[in-house]
């Protein structure tokens, strides 16, 4: 293969005047972290609400949770981002649609919301599994103590369920980081986007995407390490990670 490797390319100034090519990639990494964290917060909050709805005795609540999960889980993420970014502004009233189109940094907010709602369906299923795996006696004991349904979930079921599902939630957080790369299709220049920019400017395609791969691995390693410490800290004796 006639390819000229140049690992010094990262120290050369980029054509955008924002520093070196390494600075270009690091700026993309910052965007990736920001959109991933915001998307995960959205996924965790909305997914927790939907997960609780799926475990309530109310048929209406269960149906709402079922529809949410099936809608966001069964549609490809790329299609969802296109719907949020291109279709939604056209369906809203003219003033609201123009506001969305002119929103500063619209691709960032669209990616965070789109990825967040997409991942919320997975979080909801994980939380439902965690709640239903708890012994039935815990809920019965809460009722015997006079706790309301809200108090039962807040003080008894959810604290236990979240501790149990921390390992799969770690995987979902990693998936959120990886899914953020799809946002390049709606114009968000995150790590993958900056790697493509570097490749187009310098024609050093292998160096650009090798560096992006290393940065993704380092980011995921930090997340996994932090979550392992958290799992050990909140582990319950007799439940999966507990001793």
Short mmCIF file of C-alpha atoms in Angstrom, two decimals:
data_model
loop_
_atom_site.label_atom_id
_atom_site.label_comp_id
_atom_site.label_asym_id
_atom_site.label_seq_id
_atom_site.Cartn_x
_atom_site.Cartn_y
_atom_site.Cartn_z
CA UNK A 1 0.00 0.00 0.00
CA UNK A 2 1.46 3.34 -1.10
CA UNK A 3 0.47 5.45 1.87
CA UNK A 4 2.70 8.07 3.49
CA UNK A 5 2.29 7.88 7.27
CA UNK A 6 2.76 11.16 9.08
CA UNK A 7 2.20 11.04 12.82
CA UNK A 8 3.56 14.56 13.19
CA UNK A 9 0.44 15.86 11.48
CA UNK A 10 -1.23 16.33 14.88
CA UNK A 11 1.27 19.06 15.77
CA UNK A 12 0.82 20.97 12.52
CA UNK A 13 -1.54 23.99 12.42
CA UNK A 14 -4.99 23.29 11.04
CA UNK A 15 -6.42 25.47 8.21
CA UNK A 16 -9.19 26.80 10.47
CA UNK A 17 -6.71 28.78 12.55
CA UNK A 18 -7.80 27.22 15.84
CA UNK A 19 -4.48 25.62 16.71
CA UNK A 20 -3.09 22.27 15.68
CA UNK A 21 -4.91 19.25 14.30
CA UNK A 22 -4.76 17.77 17.79
CA UNK A 23 -6.61 20.82 19.09
CA UNK A 24 -9.20 20.21 16.38
CA UNK A 25 -9.79 16.66 17.59
CA UNK A 26 -9.87 17.68 21.25
CA UNK A 27 -12.50 20.34 20.51
CA UNK A 28 -14.59 17.58 18.91
CA UNK A 29 -14.07 15.42 21.99
CA UNK A 30 -15.41 18.23 24.18
CA UNK A 31 -18.56 18.44 22.03
CA UNK A 32 -18.95 14.66 22.23
CA UNK A 33 -18.72 14.75 26.02
CA UNK A 34 -21.21 17.61 26.30
CA UNK A 35 -23.84 16.11 24.02
CA UNK A 36 -23.40 12.64 25.57
CA UNK A 37 -23.79 13.89 29.14
CA UNK A 38 -26.87 15.98 28.29
CA UNK A 39 -28.38 13.10 26.31
CA UNK A 40 -27.73 10.72 29.22
CA UNK A 41 -29.41 13.07 31.69
CA UNK A 42 -32.46 13.24 29.41
CA UNK A 43 -32.42 9.45 28.98
CA UNK A 44 -32.08 8.80 32.70
CA UNK A 45 -34.85 11.20 33.76
CA UNK A 46 -37.39 10.35 31.06
CA UNK A 47 -36.47 6.66 31.08
CA UNK A 48 -36.97 6.48 34.85
CA UNK A 49 -40.43 8.02 34.57
CA UNK A 50 -41.42 5.64 31.77
CA UNK A 51 -39.93 2.67 33.61
CA UNK A 52 -42.03 3.45 36.68
CA UNK A 53 -45.16 3.87 34.56
CA UNK A 54 -44.62 0.40 33.10
CA UNK A 55 -44.69 -1.13 36.59
CA UNK A 56 -47.76 0.68 37.95
CA UNK A 57 -51.04 -1.27 38.27
CA UNK A 58 -52.83 1.41 36.18
CA UNK A 59 -53.52 0.16 32.65
CA UNK A 60 -53.37 3.73 31.31
CA UNK A 61 -49.91 4.31 32.79
CA UNK A 62 -48.70 0.95 31.55
CA UNK A 63 -50.03 1.68 28.04
CA UNK A 64 -48.29 5.08 27.95
CA UNK A 65 -45.02 3.45 28.97
CA UNK A 66 -45.47 0.68 26.41
CA UNK A 67 -46.12 3.14 23.55
CA UNK A 68 -43.11 5.30 24.48
CA UNK A 69 -40.73 2.35 24.60
CA UNK A 70 -41.97 0.75 21.39
CA UNK A 71 -41.86 4.04 19.47
CA UNK A 72 -38.33 5.07 20.42
CA UNK A 73 -36.86 1.55 20.58
CA UNK A 74 -38.11 0.29 17.22
CA UNK A 75 -37.19 3.31 15.06
CA UNK A 76 -33.55 3.73 13.94
CA UNK A 77 -31.73 6.56 15.67
CA UNK A 78 -30.74 8.13 12.35
CA UNK A 79 -34.39 8.36 11.29
CA UNK A 80 -35.33 9.88 14.64
CA UNK A 81 -32.66 12.57 14.33
CA UNK A 82 -33.87 13.43 10.83
CA UNK A 83 -37.45 13.67 12.12
CA UNK A 84 -36.44 15.95 14.99
CA UNK A 85 -34.19 18.18 12.86
CA UNK A 86 -35.88 18.36 9.46
CA UNK A 87 -39.52 17.28 9.86
CA UNK A 88 -40.62 18.66 13.24
CA UNK A 89 -40.06 22.37 12.35
CA UNK A 90 -42.28 21.92 9.29
CA UNK A 91 -45.11 20.35 11.30
CA UNK A 92 -45.24 23.06 13.96
CA UNK A 93 -46.94 26.45 13.52
CA UNK A 94 -44.90 28.82 11.37
CA UNK A 95 -43.57 30.92 14.26
CA UNK A 96 -42.53 27.90 16.30
CA UNK A 97 -40.96 26.25 13.26
CA UNK A 98 -38.91 29.37 12.46
CA UNK A 99 -37.78 29.57 16.08
CA UNK A 100 -36.52 26.00 15.93
CA UNK A 101 -34.72 26.58 12.64
CA UNK A 102 -33.02 29.73 13.96
CA UNK A 103 -32.14 28.22 17.34
CA UNK A 104 -28.43 28.78 18.05
CA UNK A 105 -26.48 25.52 17.88
CA UNK A 106 -29.62 23.65 16.81
CA UNK A 107 -27.74 20.45 15.83
CA UNK A 108 -26.36 20.16 19.39
CA UNK A 109 -29.76 20.41 21.07
CA UNK A 110 -31.39 18.18 18.48
CA UNK A 111 -28.72 15.51 18.95
CA UNK A 112 -28.96 15.64 22.74
CA UNK A 113 -32.75 15.35 22.73
CA UNK A 114 -32.87 12.76 19.94
CA UNK A 115 -30.20 10.49 21.42
CA UNK A 116 -31.63 11.04 24.92
CA UNK A 117 -35.15 9.95 23.98
CA UNK A 118 -33.78 7.04 21.95
CA UNK A 119 -31.80 5.79 24.95
CA UNK A 120 -34.66 6.51 27.38
CA UNK A 121 -36.53 3.50 26.00
CA UNK A 122 -33.61 1.24 26.94
CA UNK A 123 -33.29 2.82 30.38
CA UNK A 124 -37.03 2.32 30.95
CA UNK A 125 -36.80 -1.39 30.15
CA UNK A 126 -33.76 -1.78 32.41
CA UNK A 127 -35.50 -0.02 35.30
CA UNK A 128 -38.67 -2.06 34.82
CA UNK A 129 -36.59 -5.22 35.01
CA UNK A 130 -34.86 -3.96 38.14
CA UNK A 131 -38.14 -3.13 39.90
CA UNK A 132 -39.85 -6.40 38.97
CA UNK A 133 -36.80 -8.39 40.14
CA UNK A 134 -37.24 -7.14 43.70
CA UNK A 135 -38.98 -9.44 46.19
CA UNK A 136 -42.73 -8.81 46.28
CA UNK A 137 -42.55 -8.57 50.04
CA UNK A 138 -40.81 -5.18 49.86
CA UNK A 139 -43.81 -3.53 48.27
CA UNK A 140 -46.20 -5.34 50.58
CA UNK A 141 -44.20 -4.24 53.62
CA UNK A 142 -44.30 -0.63 52.39
CA UNK A 143 -48.07 -0.83 52.07
CA UNK A 144 -48.34 -2.32 55.55
CA UNK A 145 -46.31 0.59 56.92
CA UNK A 146 -48.80 3.02 55.41
CA UNK A 147 -46.57 4.39 52.63
CA UNK A 148 -48.24 5.80 49.55
CA UNK A 149 -47.35 4.53 46.09
CA UNK A 150 -45.11 7.56 45.51
CA UNK A 151 -43.34 7.02 48.83
CA UNK A 152 -42.93 3.30 48.14
CA UNK A 153 -41.16 3.99 44.86
CA UNK A 154 -39.10 6.85 46.24
CA UNK A 155 -37.85 5.28 49.46
CA UNK A 156 -37.99 1.53 48.81
CA UNK A 157 -38.21 0.32 45.21
CA UNK A 158 -36.19 2.85 43.19
CA UNK A 159 -33.12 3.01 45.47
CA UNK A 160 -32.85 -0.78 45.32
CA UNK A 161 -33.63 -1.06 41.60
CA UNK A 162 -31.06 1.54 40.53
CA UNK A 163 -28.34 -0.22 42.52
CA UNK A 164 -29.17 -3.52 40.84
CA UNK A 165 -29.19 -2.14 37.29
CA UNK A 166 -26.03 -0.04 37.57
CA UNK A 167 -23.94 -2.49 35.47
CA UNK A 168 -26.35 -2.45 32.48
CA UNK A 169 -26.79 1.31 32.89
CA UNK A 170 -23.02 1.63 32.45
CA UNK A 171 -23.33 -0.13 29.10
CA UNK A 172 -26.19 2.18 28.12
CA UNK A 173 -24.09 5.24 28.97
CA UNK A 174 -21.31 3.90 26.74
CA UNK A 175 -23.88 3.35 23.99
CA UNK A 176 -24.99 6.96 24.41
CA UNK A 177 -21.42 8.15 23.82
CA UNK A 178 -21.11 6.00 20.71
CA UNK A 179 -24.53 7.00 19.40
CA UNK A 180 -23.53 10.66 19.59
CA UNK A 181 -21.40 10.06 16.48
CA UNK A 182 -24.61 9.72 14.43
CA UNK A 183 -25.23 13.43 15.04
CA UNK A 184 -22.70 14.22 12.32
CA UNK A 185 -25.52 13.57 9.85
CA UNK A 186 -27.41 16.67 11.05
CA UNK A 187 -24.34 18.91 11.10
CA UNK A 188 -22.97 18.47 14.62
CA UNK A 189 -19.18 18.54 14.41
CA UNK A 190 -18.21 16.29 17.29
CA UNK A 191 -15.21 13.96 17.51
CA UNK A 192 -16.08 11.91 14.43
CA UNK A 193 -16.90 15.08 12.51
CA UNK A 194 -13.58 16.67 13.42
CA UNK A 195 -11.75 13.49 12.42
CA UNK A 196 -13.40 13.73 9.01
CA UNK A 197 -12.46 17.40 8.78
CA UNK A 198 -8.84 16.55 9.56
CA UNK A 199 -8.88 13.82 6.94
CA UNK A 200 -10.29 16.19 4.30
CA UNK A 201 -7.79 18.95 5.12
CA UNK A 202 -4.65 16.84 5.46
CA UNK A 203 -5.50 13.66 3.49
CA UNK A 204 -4.09 11.66 6.45
CA UNK A 205 -7.15 9.46 6.84
CA UNK A 206 -5.60 6.68 8.92
CA UNK A 207 -3.96 9.04 11.39
CA UNK A 208 -7.18 11.02 11.85
CA UNK A 209 -9.42 8.07 12.59
CA UNK A 210 -6.78 6.25 14.63
CA UNK A 211 -6.60 9.28 16.92
CA UNK A 212 -10.40 9.46 17.10
CA UNK A 213 -10.52 5.76 18.03
CA UNK A 214 -7.96 6.25 20.80
CA UNK A 215 -9.89 9.23 22.20
CA UNK A 216 -13.15 7.25 22.20
CA UNK A 217 -11.42 4.37 24.00
CA UNK A 218 -9.93 6.71 26.61
CA UNK A 219 -13.30 8.36 27.20
CA UNK A 220 -15.04 5.02 27.60
CA UNK A 221 -12.28 3.80 29.92
CA UNK A 222 -12.84 6.80 32.19
CA UNK A 223 -16.60 6.12 32.26
CA UNK A 224 -16.17 2.40 32.99
CA UNK A 225 -13.65 3.07 35.76
CA UNK A 226 -15.86 5.69 37.41
CA UNK A 227 -18.93 3.45 37.23
CA UNK A 228 -17.02 0.52 38.78
CA UNK A 229 -16.19 2.66 41.80
CA UNK A 230 -19.83 3.76 41.99
CA UNK A 231 -21.06 0.16 41.75
CA UNK A 232 -18.82 -0.90 44.63
CA UNK A 233 -19.87 2.10 46.73
CA UNK A 234 -23.63 1.48 46.43
CA UNK A 235 -23.53 -2.33 46.19
CA UNK A 236 -26.10 -4.20 48.28
CA UNK A 237 -24.99 -7.42 50.02
CA UNK A 238 -26.59 -10.38 48.26
CA UNK A 239 -27.43 -8.46 45.05
CA UNK A 240 -25.11 -9.01 42.05
CA UNK A 241 -22.09 -6.79 42.90
CA UNK A 242 -22.69 -6.88 46.66
CA UNK A 243 -20.53 -9.08 48.86
#
